[in-house]
Coordinates of C-alpha atoms in Angstrom, one line a residue:
M15 CA -58.5 -79.7 49.0
K16 CA -61.9 -81.4 47.4
D17 CA -61.5 -78.5 44.6
N18 CA -57.8 -79.2 44.1
Q19 CA -58.5 -83.2 44.1
Q20 CA -61.5 -82.2 41.6
S21 CA -59.4 -79.9 39.4
K22 CA -57.3 -83.0 39.1
K23 CA -60.1 -85.3 38.4
D24 CA -61.6 -83.5 35.9
F25 CA -58.2 -82.5 34.1
Y26 CA -57.9 -86.6 34.2
D27 CA -61.0 -87.3 32.4
I28 CA -60.2 -84.5 29.8
F29 CA -57.2 -85.6 29.2
K30 CA -58.5 -89.7 28.8
Y31 CA -61.4 -88.6 26.4
T32 CA -59.1 -86.9 24.5
V33 CA -56.5 -89.9 24.2
V34 CA -59.4 -92.3 23.5
L35 CA -60.7 -90.1 20.7
F36 CA -57.3 -89.5 19.2
I37 CA -56.7 -93.4 19.4
A38 CA -60.5 -93.2 17.7
F39 CA -59.6 -91.3 14.9
V40 CA -56.4 -93.0 13.8
V41 CA -57.5 -96.1 13.9
I42 CA -61.2 -94.9 12.3
N43 CA -59.0 -92.8 9.7
F44 CA -56.6 -96.2 8.9
L45 CA -59.7 -98.4 8.4
L46 CA -61.0 -96.0 6.0
T47 CA -57.7 -95.4 4.0
K48 CA -57.2 -99.7 4.2
F49 CA -60.9 -100.5 2.6
V50 CA -63.0 -97.4 1.7
I51 CA -60.9 -94.4 0.5
V52 CA -57.4 -94.1 -1.4
K53 CA -56.0 -90.4 -0.7
C54 CA -53.2 -89.3 -3.4
S55 CA -51.1 -86.5 -4.6
V56 CA -51.2 -85.8 -7.8
S57 CA -47.4 -85.9 -9.1
G58 CA -46.5 -84.8 -12.5
I59 CA -48.8 -83.2 -15.5
S60 CA -50.2 -86.3 -17.0
M61 CA -53.6 -85.3 -16.6
Q62 CA -53.3 -81.4 -17.0
P63 CA -55.5 -79.4 -17.4
T64 CA -57.7 -81.4 -15.4
F65 CA -55.4 -82.0 -12.6
E66 CA -52.6 -80.3 -11.7
N67 CA -49.3 -81.3 -10.2
Q68 CA -49.5 -81.9 -6.4
E69 CA -53.3 -81.2 -6.4
R70 CA -54.7 -83.9 -3.6
V71 CA -57.6 -86.3 -4.5
I72 CA -59.9 -88.9 -2.8
A73 CA -60.6 -92.2 -4.7
Y74 CA -63.6 -94.6 -3.5
R75 CA -62.4 -98.2 -3.9
H76 CA -66.1 -99.7 -4.6
S77 CA -67.3 -97.9 -7.5
E78 CA -68.0 -99.4 -10.7
L79 CA -65.6 -98.8 -13.4
K80 CA -66.7 -96.8 -16.0
R81 CA -65.7 -95.3 -19.1
N82 CA -64.4 -91.3 -18.5
E83 CA -63.8 -92.1 -15.0
V84 CA -60.4 -91.2 -13.5
I85 CA -58.8 -93.4 -11.6
I86 CA -55.7 -94.0 -9.3
L87 CA -53.7 -97.2 -10.3
K88 CA -51.0 -98.8 -9.2
A89 CA -47.8 -98.0 -11.7
P90 CA -47.1 -101.3 -13.4
D91 CA -43.5 -99.8 -14.2
E92 CA -42.2 -98.3 -11.2
P93 CA -43.0 -99.9 -7.6
K94 CA -44.6 -98.0 -4.8
A95 CA -45.7 -95.2 -7.5
F96 CA -49.6 -94.0 -8.5
Y97 CA -50.6 -93.2 -11.5
I98 CA -53.7 -91.1 -12.1
K99 CA -55.5 -91.4 -15.7
R100 CA -58.8 -91.5 -17.5
I101 CA -60.5 -94.8 -18.5
I102 CA -61.3 -95.1 -22.2
G103 CA -61.8 -98.9 -22.9
L104 CA -63.4 -101.8 -20.8
P105 CA -62.3 -105.0 -21.3
G106 CA -63.2 -106.5 -24.4
D107 CA -63.7 -103.1 -26.2
T108 CA -62.2 -102.3 -29.3
V109 CA -60.3 -99.1 -29.5
T110 CA -59.1 -97.2 -32.4
A111 CA -57.8 -93.5 -32.2
K112 CA -57.7 -91.2 -35.2
N113 CA -57.2 -87.5 -35.6
N114 CA -57.1 -86.9 -32.2
K115 CA -60.7 -88.9 -32.2
I116 CA -61.2 -92.1 -30.5
Y117 CA -63.8 -94.7 -31.5
V118 CA -64.7 -97.7 -28.8
N119 CA -66.3 -100.4 -30.4
G120 CA -67.0 -98.3 -33.8
K121 CA -68.5 -95.5 -32.2
K122 CA -66.7 -92.2 -31.2
I123 CA -66.8 -91.3 -27.6
D124 CA -67.4 -87.8 -25.9
Q125 CA -64.0 -86.2 -25.2
S126 CA -64.9 -82.9 -24.1
Y127 CA -62.8 -82.7 -21.5
L128 CA -59.8 -82.2 -23.5
E129 CA -61.4 -79.4 -25.2
P130 CA -59.0 -77.3 -22.7
G131 CA -56.4 -78.9 -23.9
F132 CA -56.5 -77.9 -27.5
K133 CA -56.0 -74.4 -26.3
L134 CA -52.9 -75.1 -24.9
I135 CA -49.3 -75.8 -26.0
D136 CA -46.3 -77.7 -24.7
H137 CA -43.0 -75.9 -23.9
E138 CA -41.7 -79.2 -22.1
D139 CA -38.4 -80.9 -23.2
G140 CA -38.8 -82.9 -25.9
F141 CA -42.6 -82.1 -26.6
N142 CA -42.8 -78.3 -28.0
G143 CA -45.1 -77.2 -29.9
T144 CA -48.1 -80.1 -29.4
H145 CA -51.5 -79.0 -28.0
Y146 CA -51.8 -80.9 -25.0
S147 CA -54.6 -83.0 -26.1
D148 CA -52.9 -84.2 -29.4
T149 CA -53.6 -88.1 -29.2
G150 CA -52.1 -89.4 -32.1
N151 CA -53.2 -92.6 -33.8
F152 CA -53.2 -96.1 -32.7
S153 CA -55.5 -99.2 -32.3
I154 CA -55.2 -102.3 -30.2
R155 CA -54.0 -104.0 -32.9
S156 CA -51.2 -101.3 -33.9
L157 CA -49.9 -101.2 -30.5
A158 CA -49.5 -104.7 -30.3
T159 CA -47.0 -105.0 -32.7
K160 CA -44.5 -102.3 -30.6
K161 CA -41.8 -102.8 -28.3
D162 CA -43.2 -101.4 -25.2
Y163 CA -46.1 -104.4 -25.8
K164 CA -43.8 -107.3 -26.4
K165 CA -41.9 -106.4 -23.1
I166 CA -45.5 -106.5 -21.3
Y167 CA -47.5 -109.6 -23.2
T168 CA -47.0 -113.1 -24.3
T169 CA -46.5 -113.6 -28.0
A170 CA -50.5 -115.6 -27.7
Q171 CA -51.2 -112.6 -26.0
L172 CA -50.4 -110.1 -28.6
N173 CA -51.7 -112.5 -31.5
L174 CA -55.1 -112.1 -30.0
M175 CA -55.0 -108.1 -29.9
R176 CA -54.1 -108.2 -33.0
K177 CA -56.3 -110.6 -34.9
T178 CA -59.1 -108.8 -32.4
N179 CA -58.5 -104.9 -31.7
K180 CA -59.7 -105.8 -27.8
V181 CA -58.7 -104.5 -24.9
P182 CA -57.4 -108.0 -23.4
K183 CA -59.9 -109.8 -20.3
D184 CA -60.1 -108.0 -17.1
S185 CA -58.1 -105.1 -18.1
Y186 CA -58.9 -100.8 -18.9
F187 CA -57.6 -99.0 -21.6
V188 CA -56.8 -95.7 -19.9
L189 CA -54.8 -92.3 -20.9
G190 CA -53.7 -89.5 -19.5
D191 CA -55.5 -85.9 -20.5
H192 CA -52.4 -84.2 -21.6
R193 CA -52.2 -86.7 -24.4
S194 CA -48.9 -85.7 -25.7
V195 CA -46.9 -86.3 -23.0
S196 CA -48.7 -89.3 -20.8
K197 CA -47.3 -92.3 -20.3
D198 CA -50.5 -94.2 -20.6
S199 CA -52.0 -97.5 -22.0
R200 CA -50.2 -96.6 -25.2
Y201 CA -46.9 -97.2 -23.6
I202 CA -47.3 -99.6 -20.2
G203 CA -50.4 -101.7 -21.5
A204 CA -54.2 -101.7 -20.6
I205 CA -54.5 -102.0 -16.6
P206 CA -55.3 -105.2 -14.7
R207 CA -58.0 -104.7 -12.5
S208 CA -55.8 -105.8 -9.7
K209 CA -54.0 -102.5 -10.1
I210 CA -56.9 -100.1 -10.2
E211 CA -57.0 -98.5 -6.5
G212 CA -60.0 -96.5 -7.1
V213 CA -62.3 -94.0 -8.9
V214 CA -61.8 -90.0 -8.1
K215 CA -64.5 -88.5 -6.4
V216 CA -63.1 -85.3 -4.9
R217 CA -60.3 -83.0 -5.2
Y218 CA -60.0 -81.2 -1.7
W219 CA -56.5 -79.2 -2.4
P220 CA -55.8 -76.9 -3.3
L221 CA -59.1 -75.4 -1.9
N222 CA -59.9 -72.7 -5.1
R223 CA -60.3 -76.0 -7.2
L224 CA -62.5 -77.7 -4.7
S225 CA -64.5 -80.1 -6.9
L226 CA -66.6 -83.3 -7.2
Y227 CA -66.7 -86.1 -9.5

């Protein structure tokens, strides 16, 4: 009889501790994803070949935002969607692109991460025969004359960008590594700090592409 009671007590204890551990895991995971990290699945091809469609990454919410960092951001043009892009220009930077080279504050920046893309050719609908890394020629000044920008910014903001060629205050100029197809700051404007969720630190899926950043 005692053995039976002891077995029931042991089962109850195991069940109780399992429930407590499960609740603790759920709470910790919620707090981590709410305040510390962002888990995200890459959707689309705009960051190829650096990141492929359906790969999974973790971003840290409290990282300092630096040039060339890959970030997760709330899509300004698609409610509830997120984009993964690379920071090119910081607030107040001048940005000019010419012949696939980008000049920030008058100096050519290192874009060695684009080299694999120059070996790959687009075969997408509407994008054929271009290299993934083809960036096009533009500047903040020239973008401020485009229809896309006129939908985003006020006349005063556009005039300031045309005058200074600078990334707006508290905003970041971002591009996808698959430059020829990426919808990025060339079309959706510079990204306000409030829309940046975090800096990518880990690619954890697929396992054979596990990487730290």
